[in-house]
PDB file of C-alpha atoms and ligand atoms in Angstrom:
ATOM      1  CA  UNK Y  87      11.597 -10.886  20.291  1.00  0.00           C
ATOM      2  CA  UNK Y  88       9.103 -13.805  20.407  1.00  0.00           C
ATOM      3  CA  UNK Y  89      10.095 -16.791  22.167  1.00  0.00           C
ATOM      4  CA  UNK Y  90      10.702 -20.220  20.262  1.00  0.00           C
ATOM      5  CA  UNK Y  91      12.353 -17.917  17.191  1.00  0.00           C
ATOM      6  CA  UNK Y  92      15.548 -19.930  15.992  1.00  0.00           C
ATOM      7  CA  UNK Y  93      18.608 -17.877  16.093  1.00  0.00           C
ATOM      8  CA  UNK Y  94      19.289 -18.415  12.671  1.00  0.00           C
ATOM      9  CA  UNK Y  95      21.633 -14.998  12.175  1.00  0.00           C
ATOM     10  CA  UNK Y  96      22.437 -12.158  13.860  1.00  0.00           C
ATOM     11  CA  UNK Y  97      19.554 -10.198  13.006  1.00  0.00           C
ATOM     12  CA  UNK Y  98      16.488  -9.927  15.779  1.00  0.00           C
ATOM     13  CA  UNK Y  99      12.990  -9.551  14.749  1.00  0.00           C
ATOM     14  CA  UNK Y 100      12.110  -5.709  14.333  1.00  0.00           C
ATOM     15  CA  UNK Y 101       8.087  -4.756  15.394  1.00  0.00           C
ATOM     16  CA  UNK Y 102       7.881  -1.836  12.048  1.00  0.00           C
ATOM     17  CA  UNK Y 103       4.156  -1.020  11.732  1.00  0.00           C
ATOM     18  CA  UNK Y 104       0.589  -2.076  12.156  1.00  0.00           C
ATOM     19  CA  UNK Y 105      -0.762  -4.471   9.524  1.00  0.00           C
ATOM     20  CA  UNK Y 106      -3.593  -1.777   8.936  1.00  0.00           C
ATOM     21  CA  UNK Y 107      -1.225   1.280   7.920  1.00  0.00           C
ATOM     22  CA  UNK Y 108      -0.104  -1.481   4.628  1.00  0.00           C
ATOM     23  CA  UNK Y 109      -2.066  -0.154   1.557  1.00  0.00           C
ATOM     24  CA  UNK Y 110      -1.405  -2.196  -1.624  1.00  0.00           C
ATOM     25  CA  UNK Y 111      -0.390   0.631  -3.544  1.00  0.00           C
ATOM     26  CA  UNK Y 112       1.644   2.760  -1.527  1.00  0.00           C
ATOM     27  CA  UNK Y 113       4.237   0.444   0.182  1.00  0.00           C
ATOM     28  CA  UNK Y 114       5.851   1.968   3.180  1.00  0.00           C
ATOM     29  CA  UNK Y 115       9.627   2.343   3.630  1.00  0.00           C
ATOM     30  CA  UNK Y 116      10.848   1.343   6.935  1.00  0.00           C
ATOM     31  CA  UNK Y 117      14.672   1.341   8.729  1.00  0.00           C
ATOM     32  CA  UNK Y 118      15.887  -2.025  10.433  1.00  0.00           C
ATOM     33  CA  UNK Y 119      19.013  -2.424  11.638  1.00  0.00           C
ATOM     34  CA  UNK Y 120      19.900   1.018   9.707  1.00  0.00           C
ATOM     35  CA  UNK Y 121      18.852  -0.674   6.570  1.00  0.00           C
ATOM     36  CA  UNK Y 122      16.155   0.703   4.725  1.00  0.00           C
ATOM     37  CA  UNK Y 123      13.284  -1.909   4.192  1.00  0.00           C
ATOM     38  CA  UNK Y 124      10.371  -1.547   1.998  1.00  0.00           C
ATOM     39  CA  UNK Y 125       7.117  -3.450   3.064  1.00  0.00           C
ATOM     40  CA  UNK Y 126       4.734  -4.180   0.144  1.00  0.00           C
ATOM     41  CA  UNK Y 127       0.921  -5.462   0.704  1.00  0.00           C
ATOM     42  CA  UNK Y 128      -0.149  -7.332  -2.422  1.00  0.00           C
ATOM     43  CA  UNK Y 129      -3.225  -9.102  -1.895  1.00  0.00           C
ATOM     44  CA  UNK Y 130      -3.727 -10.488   1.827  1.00  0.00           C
ATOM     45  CA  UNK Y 131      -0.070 -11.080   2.232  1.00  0.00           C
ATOM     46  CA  UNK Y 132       2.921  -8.512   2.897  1.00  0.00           C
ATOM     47  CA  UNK Y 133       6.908  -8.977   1.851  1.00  0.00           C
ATOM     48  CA  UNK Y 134       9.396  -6.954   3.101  1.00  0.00           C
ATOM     49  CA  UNK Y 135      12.503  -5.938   0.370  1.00  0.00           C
ATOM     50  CA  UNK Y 136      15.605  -3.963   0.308  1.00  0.00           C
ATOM     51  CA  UNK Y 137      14.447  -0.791  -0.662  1.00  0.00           C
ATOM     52  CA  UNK Y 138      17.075   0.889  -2.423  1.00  0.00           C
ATOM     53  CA  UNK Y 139      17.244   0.148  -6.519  1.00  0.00           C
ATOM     54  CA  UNK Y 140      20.468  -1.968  -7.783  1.00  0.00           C
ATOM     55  CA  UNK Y 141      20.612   0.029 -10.257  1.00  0.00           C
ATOM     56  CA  UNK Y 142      21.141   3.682  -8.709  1.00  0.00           C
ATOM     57  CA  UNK Y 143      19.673   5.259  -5.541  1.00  0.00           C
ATOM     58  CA  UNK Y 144      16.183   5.598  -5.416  1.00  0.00           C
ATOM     59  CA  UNK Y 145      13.698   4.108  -2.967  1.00  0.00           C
ATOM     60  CA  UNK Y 146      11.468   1.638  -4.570  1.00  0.00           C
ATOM     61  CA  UNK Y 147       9.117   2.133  -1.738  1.00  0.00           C
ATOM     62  CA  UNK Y 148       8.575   5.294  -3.330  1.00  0.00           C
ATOM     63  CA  UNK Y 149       7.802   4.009  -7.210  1.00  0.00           C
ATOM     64  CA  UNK Y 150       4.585   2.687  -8.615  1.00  0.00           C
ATOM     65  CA  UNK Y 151       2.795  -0.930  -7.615  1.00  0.00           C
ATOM     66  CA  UNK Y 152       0.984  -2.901  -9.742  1.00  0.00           C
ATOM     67  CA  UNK Y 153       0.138  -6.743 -10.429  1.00  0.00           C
ATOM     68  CA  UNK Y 154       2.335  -7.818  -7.491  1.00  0.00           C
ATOM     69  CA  UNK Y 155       5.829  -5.738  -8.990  1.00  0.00           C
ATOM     70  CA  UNK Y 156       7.134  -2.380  -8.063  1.00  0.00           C
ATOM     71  CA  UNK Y 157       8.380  -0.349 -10.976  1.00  0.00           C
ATOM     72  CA  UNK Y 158      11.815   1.833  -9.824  1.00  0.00           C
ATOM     73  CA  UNK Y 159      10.108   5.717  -9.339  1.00  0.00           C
ATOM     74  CA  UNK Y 160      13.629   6.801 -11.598  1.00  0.00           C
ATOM     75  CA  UNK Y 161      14.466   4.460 -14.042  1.00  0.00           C
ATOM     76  CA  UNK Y 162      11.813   2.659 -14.260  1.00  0.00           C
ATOM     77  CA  UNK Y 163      13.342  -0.636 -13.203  1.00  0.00           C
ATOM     78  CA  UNK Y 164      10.599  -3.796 -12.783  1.00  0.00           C
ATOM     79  CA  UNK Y 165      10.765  -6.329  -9.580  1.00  0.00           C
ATOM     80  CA  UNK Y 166       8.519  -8.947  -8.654  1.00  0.00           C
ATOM     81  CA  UNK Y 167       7.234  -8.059  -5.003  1.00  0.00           C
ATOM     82  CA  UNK Y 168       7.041 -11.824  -3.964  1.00  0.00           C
ATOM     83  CA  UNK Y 169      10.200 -13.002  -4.863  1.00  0.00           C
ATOM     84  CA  UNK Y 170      12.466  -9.732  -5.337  1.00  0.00           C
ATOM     85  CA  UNK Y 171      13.001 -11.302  -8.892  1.00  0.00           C
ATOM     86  CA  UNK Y 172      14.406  -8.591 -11.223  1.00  0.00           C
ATOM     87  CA  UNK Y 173      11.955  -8.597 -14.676  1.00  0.00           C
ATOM     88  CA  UNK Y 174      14.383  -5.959 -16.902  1.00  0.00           C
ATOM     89  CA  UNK Y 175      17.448  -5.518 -17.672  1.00  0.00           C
ATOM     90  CA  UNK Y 176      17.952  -1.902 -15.813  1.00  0.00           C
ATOM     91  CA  UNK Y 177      17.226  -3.797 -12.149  1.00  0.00           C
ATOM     92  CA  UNK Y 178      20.710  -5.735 -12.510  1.00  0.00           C
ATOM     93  CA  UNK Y 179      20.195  -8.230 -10.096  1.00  0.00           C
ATOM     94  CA  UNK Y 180      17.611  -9.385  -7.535  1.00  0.00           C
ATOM     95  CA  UNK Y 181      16.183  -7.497  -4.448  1.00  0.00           C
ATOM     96  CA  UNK Y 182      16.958  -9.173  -1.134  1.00  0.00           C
ATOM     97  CA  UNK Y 183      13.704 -10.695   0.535  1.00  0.00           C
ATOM     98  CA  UNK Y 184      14.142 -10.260   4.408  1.00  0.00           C
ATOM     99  CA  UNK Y 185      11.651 -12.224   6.527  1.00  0.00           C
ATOM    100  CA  UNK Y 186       8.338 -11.082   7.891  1.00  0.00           C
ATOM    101  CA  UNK Y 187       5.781 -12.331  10.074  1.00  0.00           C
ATOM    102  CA  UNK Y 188       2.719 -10.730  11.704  1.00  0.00           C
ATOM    103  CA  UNK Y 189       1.959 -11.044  14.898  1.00  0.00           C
ATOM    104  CA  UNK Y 190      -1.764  -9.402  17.054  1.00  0.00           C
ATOM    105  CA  UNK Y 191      -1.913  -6.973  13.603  1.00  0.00           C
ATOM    106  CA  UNK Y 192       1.790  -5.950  13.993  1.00  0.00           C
ATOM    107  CA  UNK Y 193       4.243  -6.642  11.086  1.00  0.00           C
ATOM    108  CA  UNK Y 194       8.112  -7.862  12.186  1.00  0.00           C
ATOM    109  CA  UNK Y 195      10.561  -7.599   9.854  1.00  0.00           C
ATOM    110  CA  UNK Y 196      14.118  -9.562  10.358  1.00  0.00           C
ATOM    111  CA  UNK Y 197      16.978  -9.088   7.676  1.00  0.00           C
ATOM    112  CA  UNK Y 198      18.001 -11.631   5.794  1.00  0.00           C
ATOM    113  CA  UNK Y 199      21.527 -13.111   6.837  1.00  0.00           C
ATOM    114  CA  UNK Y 200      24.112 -12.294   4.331  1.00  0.00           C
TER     115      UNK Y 200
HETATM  116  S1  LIG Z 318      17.527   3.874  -9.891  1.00  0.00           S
HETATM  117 FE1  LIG Z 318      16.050   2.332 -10.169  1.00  0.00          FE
HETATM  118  S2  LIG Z 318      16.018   1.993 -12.281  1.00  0.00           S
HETATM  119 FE2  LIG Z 318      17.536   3.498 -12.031  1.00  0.00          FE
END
């Protein structure tokens, strides 16, 4: 926990890998809080996403990145990394963007408040 972070929700800051194990086209799928987290490098900056598919259960850690989105590795479902936006109709609804920072090369994760 760094000092100075508000306490905006019940969720603590999680340390979940080094900056330098991020490849930008094999995202990495990481547990917080028992909630599985997928962190996605597009570019020089990182976002960190629920990581299970609205529409059934697959991990969208696992699909296929491209052009900043992440296509669903079942259905083929298409989300826009940086905002979680859902691009086709098989996604349902938007992915949950949880909060990241990095920190001396490390990469913290904190869930979003419901
Ligand atoms: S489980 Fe992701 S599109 Fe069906």
């Amino acid at each position: 926990m760094s000092a100075g972070e508000p306490q905006s929700s019940n969720s603590e800051w999680h340390d979940v890998c080094a900056e330098s194990e991020l490849d930008p086209e094999f995202p990495l799928s990481v547990e917080v809080e028992g909630e599985k987290v997928g962190v996605f490098k597009v570019g020089d900056q990182v976002y960190a996403l629920e990581d299970i598919c609205p529409h059934a259960y697959a991990l969208l850690s696992q699909g296929f990145q491209e052009n900043g989105q992440i296509e669903c590795p079942l259905h083929g479902a298409l989300f826009d990394i940086a905002t979680g936006m859902s691009l086709t109709e098989i996604g349902q609804r938007d992915l949950t963007c949880h909060k990241l920072k990095i920190e001396s090369g490390r990469v913290w994760v904190k869930l979003h408040a419901a």
